[in-house]
XYZ file of C-alpha atoms in Angstrom:
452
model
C 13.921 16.484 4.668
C 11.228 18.137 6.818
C 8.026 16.079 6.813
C 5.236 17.788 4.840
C 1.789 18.741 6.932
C -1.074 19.554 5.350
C -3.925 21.181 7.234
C -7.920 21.462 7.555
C -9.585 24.507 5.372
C -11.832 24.732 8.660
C -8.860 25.615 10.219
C -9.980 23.618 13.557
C -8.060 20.210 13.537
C -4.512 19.351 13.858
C -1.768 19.486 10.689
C -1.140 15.828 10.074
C 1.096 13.582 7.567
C -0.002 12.894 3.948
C -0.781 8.909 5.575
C -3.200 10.427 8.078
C -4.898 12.717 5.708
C -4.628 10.183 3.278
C -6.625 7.419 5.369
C -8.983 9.931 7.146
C -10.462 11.333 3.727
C -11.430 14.337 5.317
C -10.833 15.849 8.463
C -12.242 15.490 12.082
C -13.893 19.009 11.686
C -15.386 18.526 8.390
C -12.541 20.587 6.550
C -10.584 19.007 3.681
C -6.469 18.899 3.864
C -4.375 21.024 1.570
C -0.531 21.213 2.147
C 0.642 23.608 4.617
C 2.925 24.639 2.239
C 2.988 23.258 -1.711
C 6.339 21.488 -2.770
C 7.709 22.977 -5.745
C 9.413 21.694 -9.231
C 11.852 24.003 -10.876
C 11.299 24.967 -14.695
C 13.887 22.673 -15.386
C 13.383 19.826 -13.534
C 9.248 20.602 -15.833
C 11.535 20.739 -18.928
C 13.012 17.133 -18.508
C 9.403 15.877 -17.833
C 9.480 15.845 -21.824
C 11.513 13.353 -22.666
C 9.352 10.716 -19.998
C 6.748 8.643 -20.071
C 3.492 9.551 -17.680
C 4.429 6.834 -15.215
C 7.673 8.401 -14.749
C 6.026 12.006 -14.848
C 3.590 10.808 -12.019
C 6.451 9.716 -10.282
C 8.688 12.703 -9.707
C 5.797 14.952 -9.292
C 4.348 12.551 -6.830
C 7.489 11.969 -4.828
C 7.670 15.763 -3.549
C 4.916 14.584 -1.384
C 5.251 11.060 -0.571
C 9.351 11.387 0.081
C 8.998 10.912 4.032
C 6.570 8.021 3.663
C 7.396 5.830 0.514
C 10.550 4.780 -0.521
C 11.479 5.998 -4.476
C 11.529 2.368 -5.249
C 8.336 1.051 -3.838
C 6.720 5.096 -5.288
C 7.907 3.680 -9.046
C 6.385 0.530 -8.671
C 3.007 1.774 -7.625
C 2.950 4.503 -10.599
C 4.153 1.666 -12.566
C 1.207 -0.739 -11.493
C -1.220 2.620 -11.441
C -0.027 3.903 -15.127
C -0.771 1.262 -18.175
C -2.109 3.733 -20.312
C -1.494 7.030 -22.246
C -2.385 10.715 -22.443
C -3.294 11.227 -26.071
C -2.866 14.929 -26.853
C -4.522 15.806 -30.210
C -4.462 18.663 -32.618
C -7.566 20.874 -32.892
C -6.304 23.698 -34.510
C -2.569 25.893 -34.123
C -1.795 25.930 -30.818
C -5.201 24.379 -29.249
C -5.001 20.938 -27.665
C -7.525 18.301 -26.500
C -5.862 16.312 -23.628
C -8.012 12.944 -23.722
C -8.075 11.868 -20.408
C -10.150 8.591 -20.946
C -7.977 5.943 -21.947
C -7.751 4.074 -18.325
C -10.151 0.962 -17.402
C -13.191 2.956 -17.203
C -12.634 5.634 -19.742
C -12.830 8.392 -17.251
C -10.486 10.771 -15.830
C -11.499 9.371 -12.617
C -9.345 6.172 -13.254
C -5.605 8.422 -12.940
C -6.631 9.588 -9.192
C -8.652 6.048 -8.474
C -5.581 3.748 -9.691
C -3.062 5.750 -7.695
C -5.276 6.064 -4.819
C -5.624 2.401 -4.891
C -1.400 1.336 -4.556
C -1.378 4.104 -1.491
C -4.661 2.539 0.137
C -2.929 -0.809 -0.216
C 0.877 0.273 0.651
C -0.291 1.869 3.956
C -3.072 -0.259 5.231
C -0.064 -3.361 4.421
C 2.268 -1.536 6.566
C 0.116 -1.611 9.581
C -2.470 -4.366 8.691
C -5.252 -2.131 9.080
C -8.554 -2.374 7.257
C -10.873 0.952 5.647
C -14.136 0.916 4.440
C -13.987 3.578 1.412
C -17.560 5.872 0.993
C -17.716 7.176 -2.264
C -20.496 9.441 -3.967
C -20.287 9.392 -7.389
C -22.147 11.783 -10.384
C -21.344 9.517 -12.801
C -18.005 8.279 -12.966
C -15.637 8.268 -9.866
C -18.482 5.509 -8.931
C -16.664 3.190 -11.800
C -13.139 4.468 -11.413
C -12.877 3.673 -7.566
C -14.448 0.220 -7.719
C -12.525 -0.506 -10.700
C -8.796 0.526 -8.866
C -9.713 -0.889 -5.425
C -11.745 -4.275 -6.628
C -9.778 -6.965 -4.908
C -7.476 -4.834 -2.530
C -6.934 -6.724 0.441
C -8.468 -4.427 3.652
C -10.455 -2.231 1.695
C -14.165 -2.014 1.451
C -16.116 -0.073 -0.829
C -19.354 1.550 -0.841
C -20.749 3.534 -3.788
C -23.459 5.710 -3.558
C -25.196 7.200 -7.118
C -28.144 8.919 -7.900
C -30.432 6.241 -9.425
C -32.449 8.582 -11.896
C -29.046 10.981 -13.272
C -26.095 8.452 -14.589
C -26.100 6.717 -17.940
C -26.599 3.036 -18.380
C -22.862 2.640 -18.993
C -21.841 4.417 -15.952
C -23.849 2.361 -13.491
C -23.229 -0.971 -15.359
C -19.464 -0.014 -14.618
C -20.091 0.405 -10.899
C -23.197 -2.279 -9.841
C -21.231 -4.970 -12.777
C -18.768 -5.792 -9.649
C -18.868 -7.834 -6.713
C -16.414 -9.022 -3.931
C -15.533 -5.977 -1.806
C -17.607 -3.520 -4.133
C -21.401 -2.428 -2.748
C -23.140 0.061 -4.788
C -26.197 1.626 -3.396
C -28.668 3.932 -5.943
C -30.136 6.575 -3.951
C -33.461 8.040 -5.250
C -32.652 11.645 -4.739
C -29.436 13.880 -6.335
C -25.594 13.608 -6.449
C -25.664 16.511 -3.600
C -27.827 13.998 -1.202
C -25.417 11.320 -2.118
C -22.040 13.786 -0.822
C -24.199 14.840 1.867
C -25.055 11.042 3.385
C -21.064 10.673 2.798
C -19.560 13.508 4.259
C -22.292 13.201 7.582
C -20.555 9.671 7.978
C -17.633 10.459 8.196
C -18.202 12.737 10.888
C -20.788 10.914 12.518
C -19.399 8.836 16.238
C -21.639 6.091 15.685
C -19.669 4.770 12.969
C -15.811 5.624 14.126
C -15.202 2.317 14.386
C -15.761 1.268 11.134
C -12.659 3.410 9.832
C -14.113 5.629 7.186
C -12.433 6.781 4.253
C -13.084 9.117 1.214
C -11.797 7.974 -2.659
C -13.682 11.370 -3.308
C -11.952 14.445 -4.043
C -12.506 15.941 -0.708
C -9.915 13.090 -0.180
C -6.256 14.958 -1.126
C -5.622 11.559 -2.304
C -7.267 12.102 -5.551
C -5.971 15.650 -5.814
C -2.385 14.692 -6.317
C -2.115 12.637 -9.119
C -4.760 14.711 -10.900
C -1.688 17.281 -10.795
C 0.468 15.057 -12.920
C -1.075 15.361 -16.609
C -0.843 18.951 -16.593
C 2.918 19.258 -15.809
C 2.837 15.998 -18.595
C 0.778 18.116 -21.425
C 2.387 21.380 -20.865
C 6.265 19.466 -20.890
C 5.360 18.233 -24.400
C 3.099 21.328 -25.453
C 4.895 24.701 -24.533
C 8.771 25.887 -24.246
C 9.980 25.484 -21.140
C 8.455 28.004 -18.398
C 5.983 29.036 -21.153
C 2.643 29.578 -19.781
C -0.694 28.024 -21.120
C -4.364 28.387 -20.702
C -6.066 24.656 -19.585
C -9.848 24.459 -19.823
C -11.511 22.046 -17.530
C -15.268 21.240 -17.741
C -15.897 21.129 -13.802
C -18.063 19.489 -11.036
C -16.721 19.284 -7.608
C -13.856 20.846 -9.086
C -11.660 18.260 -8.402
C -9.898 18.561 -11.765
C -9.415 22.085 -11.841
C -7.897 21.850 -8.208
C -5.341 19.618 -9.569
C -4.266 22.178 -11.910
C -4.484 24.593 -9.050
C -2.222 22.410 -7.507
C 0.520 22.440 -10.679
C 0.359 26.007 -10.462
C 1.334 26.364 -6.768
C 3.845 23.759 -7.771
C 5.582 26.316 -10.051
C 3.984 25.406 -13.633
C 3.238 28.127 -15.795
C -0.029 28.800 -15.735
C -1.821 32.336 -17.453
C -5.067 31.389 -17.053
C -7.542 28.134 -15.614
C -11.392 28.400 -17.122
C -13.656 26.243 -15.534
C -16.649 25.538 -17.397
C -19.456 24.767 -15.497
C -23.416 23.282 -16.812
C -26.595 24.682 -15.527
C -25.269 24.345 -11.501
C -23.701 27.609 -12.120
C -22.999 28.705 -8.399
C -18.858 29.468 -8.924
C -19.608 31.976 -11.975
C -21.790 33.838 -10.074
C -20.014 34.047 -7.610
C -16.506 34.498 -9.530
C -18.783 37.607 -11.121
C -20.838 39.399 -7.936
C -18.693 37.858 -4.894
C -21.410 36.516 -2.905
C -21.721 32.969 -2.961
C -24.771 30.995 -3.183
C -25.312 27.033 -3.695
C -27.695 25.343 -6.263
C -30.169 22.697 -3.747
C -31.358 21.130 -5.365
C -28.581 20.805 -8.161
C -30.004 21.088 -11.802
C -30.126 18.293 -14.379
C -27.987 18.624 -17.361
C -26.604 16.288 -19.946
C -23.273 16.661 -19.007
C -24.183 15.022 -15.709
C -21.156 14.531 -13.878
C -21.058 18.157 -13.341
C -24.415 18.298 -11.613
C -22.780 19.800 -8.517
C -24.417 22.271 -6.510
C -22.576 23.004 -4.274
C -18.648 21.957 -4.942
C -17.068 20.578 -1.976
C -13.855 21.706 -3.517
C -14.201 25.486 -3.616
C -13.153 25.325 0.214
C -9.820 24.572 -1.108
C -9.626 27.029 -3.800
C -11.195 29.546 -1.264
C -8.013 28.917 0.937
C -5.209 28.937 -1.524
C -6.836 32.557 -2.026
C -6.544 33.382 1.981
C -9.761 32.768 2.581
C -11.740 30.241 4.563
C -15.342 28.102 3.247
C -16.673 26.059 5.876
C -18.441 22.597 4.665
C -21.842 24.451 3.922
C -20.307 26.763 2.046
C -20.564 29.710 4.410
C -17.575 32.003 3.992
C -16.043 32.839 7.127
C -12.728 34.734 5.547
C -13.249 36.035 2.097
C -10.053 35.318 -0.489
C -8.955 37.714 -2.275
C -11.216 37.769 -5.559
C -9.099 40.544 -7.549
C -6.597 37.636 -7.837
C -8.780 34.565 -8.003
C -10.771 36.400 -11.374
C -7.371 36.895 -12.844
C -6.290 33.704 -12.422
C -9.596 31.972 -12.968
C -12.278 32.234 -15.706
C -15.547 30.457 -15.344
C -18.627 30.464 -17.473
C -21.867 28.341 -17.619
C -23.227 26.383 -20.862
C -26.462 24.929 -20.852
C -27.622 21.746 -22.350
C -28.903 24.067 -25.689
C -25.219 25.365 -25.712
C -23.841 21.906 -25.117
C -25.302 19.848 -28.078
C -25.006 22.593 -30.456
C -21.159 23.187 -29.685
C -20.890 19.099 -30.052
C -22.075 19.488 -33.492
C -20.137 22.121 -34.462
C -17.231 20.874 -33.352
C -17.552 17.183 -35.087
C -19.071 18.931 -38.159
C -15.875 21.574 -37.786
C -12.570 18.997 -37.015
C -13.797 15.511 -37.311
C -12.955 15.002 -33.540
C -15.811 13.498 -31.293
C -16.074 15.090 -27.885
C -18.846 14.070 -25.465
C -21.215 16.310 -22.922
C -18.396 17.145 -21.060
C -15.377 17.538 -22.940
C -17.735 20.274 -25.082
C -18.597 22.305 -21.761
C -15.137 22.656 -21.567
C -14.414 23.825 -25.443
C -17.128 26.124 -25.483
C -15.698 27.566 -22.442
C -12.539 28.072 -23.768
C -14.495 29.782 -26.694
C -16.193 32.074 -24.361
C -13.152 33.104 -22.775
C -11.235 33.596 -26.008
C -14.268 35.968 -27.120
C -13.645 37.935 -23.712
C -9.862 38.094 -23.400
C -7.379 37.303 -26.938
C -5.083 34.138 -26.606
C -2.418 35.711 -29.068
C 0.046 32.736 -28.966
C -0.568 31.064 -25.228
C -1.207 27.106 -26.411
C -4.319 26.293 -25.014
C -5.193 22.988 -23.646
C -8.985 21.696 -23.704
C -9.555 18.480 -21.232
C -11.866 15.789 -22.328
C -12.562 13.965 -19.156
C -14.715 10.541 -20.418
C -15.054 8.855 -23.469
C -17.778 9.248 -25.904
C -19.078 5.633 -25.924
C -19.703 6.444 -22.031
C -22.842 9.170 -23.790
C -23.763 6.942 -26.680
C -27.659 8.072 -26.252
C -26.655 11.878 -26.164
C -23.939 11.466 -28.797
C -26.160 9.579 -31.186
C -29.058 12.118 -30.914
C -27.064 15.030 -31.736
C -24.014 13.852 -34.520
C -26.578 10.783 -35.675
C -24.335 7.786 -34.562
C -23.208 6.060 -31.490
C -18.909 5.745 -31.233
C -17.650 1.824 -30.406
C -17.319 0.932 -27.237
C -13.989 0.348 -25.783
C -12.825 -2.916 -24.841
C -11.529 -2.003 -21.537
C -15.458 -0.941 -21.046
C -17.229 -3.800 -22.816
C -16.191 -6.422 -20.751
C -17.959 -4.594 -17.421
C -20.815 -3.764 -19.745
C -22.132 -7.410 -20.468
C -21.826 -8.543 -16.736
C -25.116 -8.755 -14.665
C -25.342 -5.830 -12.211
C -26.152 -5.473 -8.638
C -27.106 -2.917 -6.179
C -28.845 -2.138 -3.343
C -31.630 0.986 -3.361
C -32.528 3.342 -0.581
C -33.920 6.974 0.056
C -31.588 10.602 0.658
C -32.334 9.272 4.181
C -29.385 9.264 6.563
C -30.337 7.058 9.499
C -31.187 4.240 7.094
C -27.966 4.754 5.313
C -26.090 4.603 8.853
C -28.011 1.423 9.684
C -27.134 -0.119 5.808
C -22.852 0.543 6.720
C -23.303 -0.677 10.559
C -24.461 -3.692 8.730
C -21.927 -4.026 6.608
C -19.597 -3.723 8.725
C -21.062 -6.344 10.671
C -21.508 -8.671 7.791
């Protein structure tokens, strides 16, 4: 088997392995690594994905790109370790799905990248007895997920940076409730400062020695796995090679970049909408074809979406033939005829957002939160714009409820229980460290941690 490359969307550095792209995060000129070419799965080989459980889904999707590098035995055991929980998929009405995506340690999405991430992190730096320190910038909840999966693992180091005034009590309680190898550091200023301070690390020679790494999306680490529960909901949802429509409330567009990735895979796809809040810079641009980034990004109540400027639409940019530098200049525009039939994307405001959650409690008895509701309402949009007919639908509900229980509470009148996997991290005393959108200072704060 020829080894798999993957390459910079700045088009400057050198192809690599998945283990170098892996470890590196992102690459040496500020680009982020998508396959040279994307392994594919035949409908059949999708087909038999019905009859398996996710851990076993995770693993035959997985292996197409670890087969050079991890041995199918030691790849089980990993999505074994990684994979203790399910993928409810729920009813809304004929043919409509919610995929709930928050049944991991920290009731996030975040946690199916963040565990697998964690059993590669500790596989490869084992083989060569290396250590990382991990930079994270987190919205709201890859903050939790990543210090959750990588708490403990020997070599690893993790730093967390949040936006101090913009994540709910139970998302930084999940994150600054850990010690060990965990630092969290609140940063007065917004989640686009935070990626900002990260991404300037990483490509900053002061701090080369300290072996940088990204549990980010920009890292193609956390891409990968978030591939796996589409090829799981559509094996179980449509006939085989049937395609579906999957809405995806989206940020850094991390999410809907693993479906991207399914797709190029070979699963059916007719149509990805990715709902965005008030940080609305892909729908314009989807609509006029001039791209333009939110700074600063705009508050909203779904809050892990407050994303200016998405790191990730370099990638999408390039699987279109074009090429996005890290700023978000286009150097090569991608071919937009086929990226607004493929792709529909629509901003709902906060109004929107709490009046769709009431609906939609008042209408099925099913409680979404902030972000699961961006993405029905988007689906709802897109439905008013273009008929479904029989395509089963999929709507992704990245977090759980109880994560929200201030914004849930206001608008259906009651807060939802807290899961247990949450409540433990919930009642432990937190600590974190606090500093300004300043770079230099937050250079000096990881030289002396390193130190330390």
């Amino acid at each position: 088997m020829s080894q798999l490359l993957f390459r910079s969307t700045n088009g400057q550095s050198p192809a690599v392995n998945l283990r170098t792209a892996f470890l590196a995060g992102q690459a040496p000129d500020r680009g982020l690594y998508l396959p040279e070419t994307f392994p594919r799965l035949t409908q059949e080989e999708i087909a038999e994905f019905a009859e398996l459980p996710y851990r076993e889904v995770a693993f035959r999707v997985l292996r197409k790109f670890t087969a050079d590098l991890i041995p199918d035995d030691a790849l089980a055991a990993m999505c074994n370790a990684a994979y203790d929980f399910g993928v409810p998929l729920e009813v809304i009405q004929r043919g409509v799905y919610l995929m709930r995506l928050d049944q991991g340690p920290t009731a996030s999405f975040k946690d199916f990248a963040a565990q697998m991430m964690a059993q590669m992190f500790g596989r490869f730096l084992q083989e060569d007895g290396g250590q990382v320190t991990i930079l994270t910038a987190t919205s709201g909840d890859t903050g939790a997920a990543v210090a959750h999966a990588f708490h403990e693992i020997p070599g690893v180091r993790v730093i967390v940076l949040f936006p101090l005034a913009e994540v709910s009590e139970s998302q930084r309680k999940l994150m600054t409730t850990l010690k060990e190898n965990v630092r969290t550091v609140a940063i007065d200023g917004k989640f686009d400062d935070c990626q900002a301070m990260v991404k300037r690390a990483f490509a900053d020679p002061a701090l080369e020695h300290i072996h940088l790494s990204s549990a980010n999306s920009i890292n193609i680490g956390r891409l990968l796995p978030q591939s796996v529960y589409y090829f799981y909901a559509a094996s179980r949802l449509a006939r085989p090679g049937e395609p579906m429509v999957f809405s995806i409330p989206s940020g850094n567009f991390g999410d809907m970049m693993g479906c991207v990735v399914a797709r190029e895979m070979g699963l059916p796809v007719r149509k990805i909408i990715a709902s965005v809040n008030d940080n609305d810079s892909f729908p314009r641009y989807l609509h006029s074809g001039v791209y333009e980034k939110i700074s600063p990004s705009r508050n909203s109540v779904s809050n892990a979406m407050n994303v200016g400027h998405p790191s990730n639409l370099a990638r999408l940019v390039a699987v279109y033939g074009g090429q996005m530098d890290e700023t978000g200049k286009i150097h090569r525009a991608p071919d937009l005829a086929a990226m607004r039939r493929d792709i529909f994307s629509t901003s709902i405001n906060d109004e929107r957002t709490r009046t769709s959650l009431r609906d939609f409690w008042n209408k099925y008895q099913i409680l979404l939160e902030p972000h699961g509701v961006v993405a029905w309402q988007g689906f709802l949009d897109w439905c008013a714009a273009e008929p479904i007919g029989s395509t089963p639908a999929v709507i992704v509900e990245t977090a759980n409820p109880a994560k929200f229980p201030e914004e849930v509470e206001k608008v259906v009148g009651w807060a939802p229980d807290v899961p247990a996997a949450m409540n433990t991290g919930l009642q432990q005393p937190e600590d974190f460290d606090r500093m300004g959108a300043d770079y230099d200072q937050f250079r000096a704060y990881l030289l002396k941690a390193h130190a330390a």
